[in-house]
C-alpha cells in the first residue's frame, strides 16, 4: 500500500513537470519561427549573393576579355592598313634617292605610335632605308627569320612574338609587300613592335594590368608564352599547362572557374585575338568574391543581431498578445529577403510592445536594404571622385547605342599627371583628380554621363549632342581647368578627344577607340587642346 502511494506521488510529479503553459508554448514556437526565419534569410542571402557575385564577375571578365581582344585585333588591322597605305606610295619613288626614302619612312613612323622601327626592303632583299635611321643596316641583306618569311611570302604578314638574340627584346614584326601598278614585286615595308617599350600596344596593355580588388589580365601568344602580365618577371614564361591557356590554344573562348598553376581558385574570362592568334585572359581570384560576400554578411549581422535579440525577448514576454504581429513580421522578412515586396510605411500599433517590435524589424530590414543598395552603388561609382566608373560608362554607351540615340563621347586626359604625383605626392594628385572631376560635372547636364575611366582619364557621354557642340563643351571644360586654382602650386591642363555616334562609328569599342585616337592626336600636337576625330569613310 505504501509502495503504491509512493508510485502515485512520483507519477503526479512527473505529470506536473511535463505540463507546459500556453504562454511558454507560444513563446517557444514563435521564437523558433523567428530564429528559423533569420537562418533562412542568412542562408538564402549568402547563397544567392555568392552565385550572383560569381556569375557577375565571370560575365564582366568575359566581357572585358572580349573587348580587349577586339581592341587588339583593331590595333593590328590599323597597323596593317598603315603599312598598306605606305606600300602603295613607294612604287613611284626612286630607291636611289636615299634622302627622300629616309624622310618618308621617318614621317610614316612618327605619324602614328604603332611601330618602334620601320624598314624598307627592295625586291632583292636589300635594306634600303630604316626609321630610326641606322647606317650599318643600309645595303645589307635582311637577316631576321621574320623578315625573310615576310619577304618570301610576298603577302601581308604578322609574325609570332619572338625574342631578339642580341637586345633580348620581345618583338612582333608586321609587314606588307610592295607592288607597282603592273603587279611587279618591288620589296616589302615592315614595322617592328617592341612589346615592352613605348608604343600604342604597350600603352594600351602594358599598364593597368591589375586593379585594386585583385583582378588582372594577361596575354599569351599562340604557343602559350606570356607577352603581358602584371608580374613583369614572368614575361616570356610558357604557361601552356594552364587549363585556360590550353583551351585558348584549342581555339576555345568563354568564362569559367578554375585553379591556376599556383593552385589559386580563380574566375576567368578568355578570348582569342583573330589577327595574331594571341589569347586574352581576365582573372579575378575567387577569394575576392568571398571577401565581398563575407563583408556583406558581417554588416548584415551587425545591423540585425541587436534588433532581433530585442525582438526575441519581447516575444518571450508577451507572446500570446503579439502572435499576430509576429506572423506578419516573419512573412515580411521572408518576402523582403526574396525581393517580392517593398518595405511598408510604419503604422502605429495599438500594443506598445508590438509597436516597438514592428519599428525595430522594419529598421533592421531598412538597414539591410541600405547595405545592399550601398554595395550596388559602390560597384558603379568611382570612390575617389564620386563619378560613375568604367563599368557604368560601358553599360550606358551600349544602352544608348541600342536605343540609337545620337550622342558624342569626350575622352579627357590630364596632361603630365605623372609629374604632379612625382612632385607633390599621390595625395595631392588625388586632390587634383577630384577638383577636375568637379569641374567636369559642373559643365555637363543631368542627362549626360561623366565617368572616371581609370588613372587620370575621364570620359563624358553627351546625350543628343553632335560633335560640334561637344567640342564647345570640351573647350569649356579645358579652359575651366586651365584657369582654375588647383590644389597644387602649379597650373594643370587637359587634352580631349571627341567622336560622335553614329557619324564616326556605330560600335561602342570603335567609337571609344576613335575618341582615344583624337586624344592622342591632341597630345602629339602639344597638349592642352581638343581634337575631334575626322569623319571615318565607310
mmCIF file of N, CA and C in Angstrom, residues 382 384-388 393 409-415 417 429-441 449-461 477 481 494-497 512 515-516 519:
data_model
loop_
_atom_site.group_PDB
_atom_site.id
_atom_site.type_symbol
_atom_site.label_atom_id
_atom_site.label_comp_id
_atom_site.label_asym_id
_atom_site.label_seq_id
_atom_site.Cartn_x
_atom_site.Cartn_y
_atom_site.Cartn_z
ATOM 1 N N UNK A 382 33.044 55.512 -58.854
ATOM 2 C CA UNK A 382 34.459 55.705 -58.550
ATOM 3 C C UNK A 382 34.564 56.331 -57.161
ATOM 4 N N UNK A 384 37.014 57.690 -55.420
ATOM 5 C CA UNK A 384 37.786 58.922 -55.232
ATOM 6 C C UNK A 384 37.008 60.157 -55.665
ATOM 7 N N UNK A 385 36.428 60.121 -56.864
ATOM 8 C CA UNK A 385 35.829 61.333 -57.455
ATOM 9 C C UNK A 385 34.317 61.411 -57.301
ATOM 10 N N UNK A 386 33.666 60.298 -56.966
ATOM 11 C CA UNK A 386 32.211 60.285 -56.912
ATOM 12 C C UNK A 386 31.548 60.197 -58.267
ATOM 13 N N UNK A 387 32.354 60.131 -59.328
ATOM 14 C CA UNK A 387 31.804 59.929 -60.666
ATOM 15 C C UNK A 387 31.388 58.472 -60.848
ATOM 16 N N UNK A 388 30.610 58.213 -61.901
ATOM 17 C CA UNK A 388 30.380 56.821 -62.261
ATOM 18 C C UNK A 388 31.693 56.220 -62.734
ATOM 19 N N UNK A 393 29.962 53.419 -67.353
ATOM 20 C CA UNK A 393 30.157 54.026 -68.678
ATOM 21 C C UNK A 393 29.898 53.023 -69.795
ATOM 22 N N UNK A 409 31.040 61.464 -77.536
ATOM 23 C CA UNK A 409 31.899 60.996 -76.446
ATOM 24 C C UNK A 409 33.144 61.884 -76.387
ATOM 25 N N UNK A 410 33.462 62.325 -75.183
ATOM 26 C CA UNK A 410 34.684 63.109 -74.956
ATOM 27 C C UNK A 410 35.591 62.294 -74.043
ATOM 28 N N UNK A 411 36.809 62.002 -74.516
ATOM 29 C CA UNK A 411 37.824 61.330 -73.695
ATOM 30 C C UNK A 411 38.816 62.394 -73.242
ATOM 31 N N UNK A 412 38.972 62.535 -71.935
ATOM 32 C CA UNK A 412 39.794 63.594 -71.340
ATOM 33 C C UNK A 412 40.949 62.963 -70.570
ATOM 34 N N UNK A 413 42.135 63.536 -70.730
ATOM 35 C CA UNK A 413 43.313 63.045 -70.017
ATOM 36 C C UNK A 413 44.079 64.239 -69.464
ATOM 37 N N UNK A 414 44.511 64.148 -68.210
ATOM 38 C CA UNK A 414 45.266 65.230 -67.580
ATOM 39 C C UNK A 414 46.693 65.223 -68.125
ATOM 40 N N UNK A 415 47.142 66.357 -68.595
ATOM 41 C CA UNK A 415 48.483 66.461 -69.167
ATOM 42 C C UNK A 415 49.543 66.343 -68.081
ATOM 43 N N UNK A 417 50.290 64.224 -65.818
ATOM 44 C CA UNK A 417 49.794 63.964 -64.461
ATOM 45 C C UNK A 417 50.843 63.244 -63.621
ATOM 46 N N UNK A 429 47.907 64.454 -55.951
ATOM 47 C CA UNK A 429 47.376 64.024 -57.248
ATOM 48 C C UNK A 429 45.914 63.649 -57.148
ATOM 49 N N UNK A 430 45.536 62.984 -56.041
ATOM 50 C CA UNK A 430 44.125 62.635 -55.840
ATOM 51 C C UNK A 430 43.259 63.887 -55.716
ATOM 52 N N UNK A 431 43.782 64.902 -55.024
ATOM 53 C CA UNK A 431 43.019 66.147 -54.881
ATOM 54 C C UNK A 431 42.814 66.824 -56.238
ATOM 55 N N UNK A 432 43.849 66.754 -57.085
ATOM 56 C CA UNK A 432 43.719 67.320 -58.437
ATOM 57 C C UNK A 432 42.636 66.570 -59.218
ATOM 58 N N UNK A 433 42.657 65.231 -59.104
ATOM 59 C CA UNK A 433 41.645 64.427 -59.790
ATOM 60 C C UNK A 433 40.228 64.808 -59.333
ATOM 61 N N UNK A 434 40.043 64.952 -58.021
ATOM 62 C CA UNK A 434 38.720 65.304 -57.502
ATOM 63 C C UNK A 434 38.313 66.712 -57.965
ATOM 64 N N UNK A 435 39.284 67.625 -57.973
ATOM 65 C CA UNK A 435 38.989 69.001 -58.387
ATOM 66 C C UNK A 435 38.536 69.042 -59.850
ATOM 67 N N UNK A 436 39.279 68.354 -60.717
ATOM 68 C CA UNK A 436 38.933 68.341 -62.140
ATOM 69 C C UNK A 436 37.611 67.605 -62.364
ATOM 70 N N UNK A 437 37.392 66.521 -61.616
ATOM 71 C CA UNK A 437 36.110 65.806 -61.724
ATOM 72 C C UNK A 437 34.948 66.733 -61.393
ATOM 73 N N UNK A 438 35.124 67.593 -60.365
ATOM 74 C CA UNK A 438 34.081 68.541 -60.021
ATOM 75 C C UNK A 438 33.813 69.538 -61.132
ATOM 76 N N UNK A 439 34.883 70.003 -61.800
ATOM 77 C CA UNK A 439 34.711 70.931 -62.915
ATOM 78 C C UNK A 439 33.973 70.272 -64.075
ATOM 79 N N UNK A 440 34.288 68.993 -64.326
ATOM 80 C CA UNK A 440 33.618 68.276 -65.416
ATOM 81 C C UNK A 440 32.129 68.109 -65.113
ATOM 82 N N UNK A 441 31.813 67.737 -63.878
ATOM 83 C CA UNK A 441 30.406 67.520 -63.521
ATOM 84 C C UNK A 441 29.607 68.828 -63.586
ATOM 85 N N UNK A 449 26.425 61.723 -68.914
ATOM 86 C CA UNK A 449 27.129 60.795 -68.023
ATOM 87 C C UNK A 449 28.609 61.142 -68.039
ATOM 88 N N UNK A 450 29.155 61.422 -66.851
ATOM 89 C CA UNK A 450 30.596 61.663 -66.733
ATOM 90 C C UNK A 450 31.197 60.581 -65.856
ATOM 91 N N UNK A 451 32.279 59.951 -66.340
ATOM 92 C CA UNK A 451 32.872 58.798 -65.661
ATOM 93 C C UNK A 451 34.377 58.976 -65.552
ATOM 94 N N UNK A 452 34.909 58.411 -64.468
ATOM 95 C CA UNK A 452 36.366 58.269 -64.404
ATOM 96 C C UNK A 452 36.707 56.923 -65.016
ATOM 97 N N UNK A 453 37.449 56.958 -66.118
ATOM 98 C CA UNK A 453 37.721 55.732 -66.870
ATOM 99 C C UNK A 453 38.871 54.950 -66.254
ATOM 100 N N UNK A 454 39.751 55.637 -65.558
ATOM 101 C CA UNK A 454 40.887 54.969 -64.944
ATOM 102 C C UNK A 454 42.070 55.919 -64.891
ATOM 103 N N UNK A 455 42.870 55.868 -63.776
ATOM 104 C CA UNK A 455 44.026 56.743 -63.690
ATOM 105 C C UNK A 455 43.620 58.195 -63.776
ATOM 106 N N UNK A 456 44.241 58.928 -64.711
ATOM 107 C CA UNK A 456 43.930 60.342 -64.903
ATOM 108 C C UNK A 456 43.023 60.574 -66.107
ATOM 109 N N UNK A 457 42.323 59.527 -66.534
ATOM 110 C CA UNK A 457 41.485 59.626 -67.728
ATOM 111 C C UNK A 457 40.004 59.656 -67.369
ATOM 112 N N UNK A 458 39.256 60.577 -67.992
ATOM 113 C CA UNK A 458 37.820 60.713 -67.786
ATOM 114 C C UNK A 458 37.108 60.571 -69.130
ATOM 115 N N UNK A 459 35.848 60.149 -69.056
ATOM 116 C CA UNK A 459 35.032 60.021 -70.261
ATOM 117 C C UNK A 459 33.684 60.688 -69.997
ATOM 118 N N UNK A 460 33.211 61.488 -70.973
ATOM 119 C CA UNK A 460 31.917 62.161 -70.867
ATOM 120 C C UNK A 460 31.052 61.739 -72.052
ATOM 121 N N UNK A 461 29.824 61.297 -71.763
ATOM 122 C CA UNK A 461 28.846 60.970 -72.796
ATOM 123 C C UNK A 461 27.775 62.055 -72.815
ATOM 124 N N UNK A 477 35.342 72.960 -70.658
ATOM 125 C CA UNK A 477 35.976 72.196 -69.568
ATOM 126 C C UNK A 477 37.479 72.454 -69.560
ATOM 127 N N UNK A 481 39.548 74.180 -66.502
ATOM 128 C CA UNK A 481 40.661 73.519 -65.803
ATOM 129 C C UNK A 481 41.904 74.395 -65.846
ATOM 130 N N UNK A 494 44.458 69.943 -69.532
ATOM 131 C CA UNK A 494 43.939 68.668 -70.005
ATOM 132 C C UNK A 494 43.926 68.655 -71.523
ATOM 133 N N UNK A 495 43.893 67.462 -72.083
ATOM 134 C CA UNK A 495 43.685 67.273 -73.512
ATOM 135 C C UNK A 495 42.441 66.423 -73.694
ATOM 136 N N UNK A 496 41.741 66.628 -74.824
ATOM 137 C CA UNK A 496 40.468 65.930 -75.027
ATOM 138 C C UNK A 496 40.338 65.471 -76.473
ATOM 139 N N UNK A 497 39.714 64.307 -76.637
ATOM 140 C CA UNK A 497 39.397 63.789 -77.959
ATOM 141 C C UNK A 497 37.907 63.517 -78.061
ATOM 142 N N UNK A 512 34.930 54.589 -78.921
ATOM 143 C CA UNK A 512 35.875 54.984 -77.871
ATOM 144 C C UNK A 512 37.293 55.014 -78.421
ATOM 145 N N UNK A 515 37.781 58.225 -80.378
ATOM 146 C CA UNK A 515 37.935 59.375 -79.479
ATOM 147 C C UNK A 515 39.291 59.340 -78.781
ATOM 148 N N UNK A 516 39.739 58.136 -78.434
ATOM 149 C CA UNK A 516 41.054 57.979 -77.795
ATOM 150 C C UNK A 516 42.162 58.363 -78.775
ATOM 151 N N UNK A 519 42.364 61.960 -78.826
ATOM 152 C CA UNK A 519 43.077 62.413 -77.635
ATOM 153 C C UNK A 519 44.586 62.312 -77.839
#
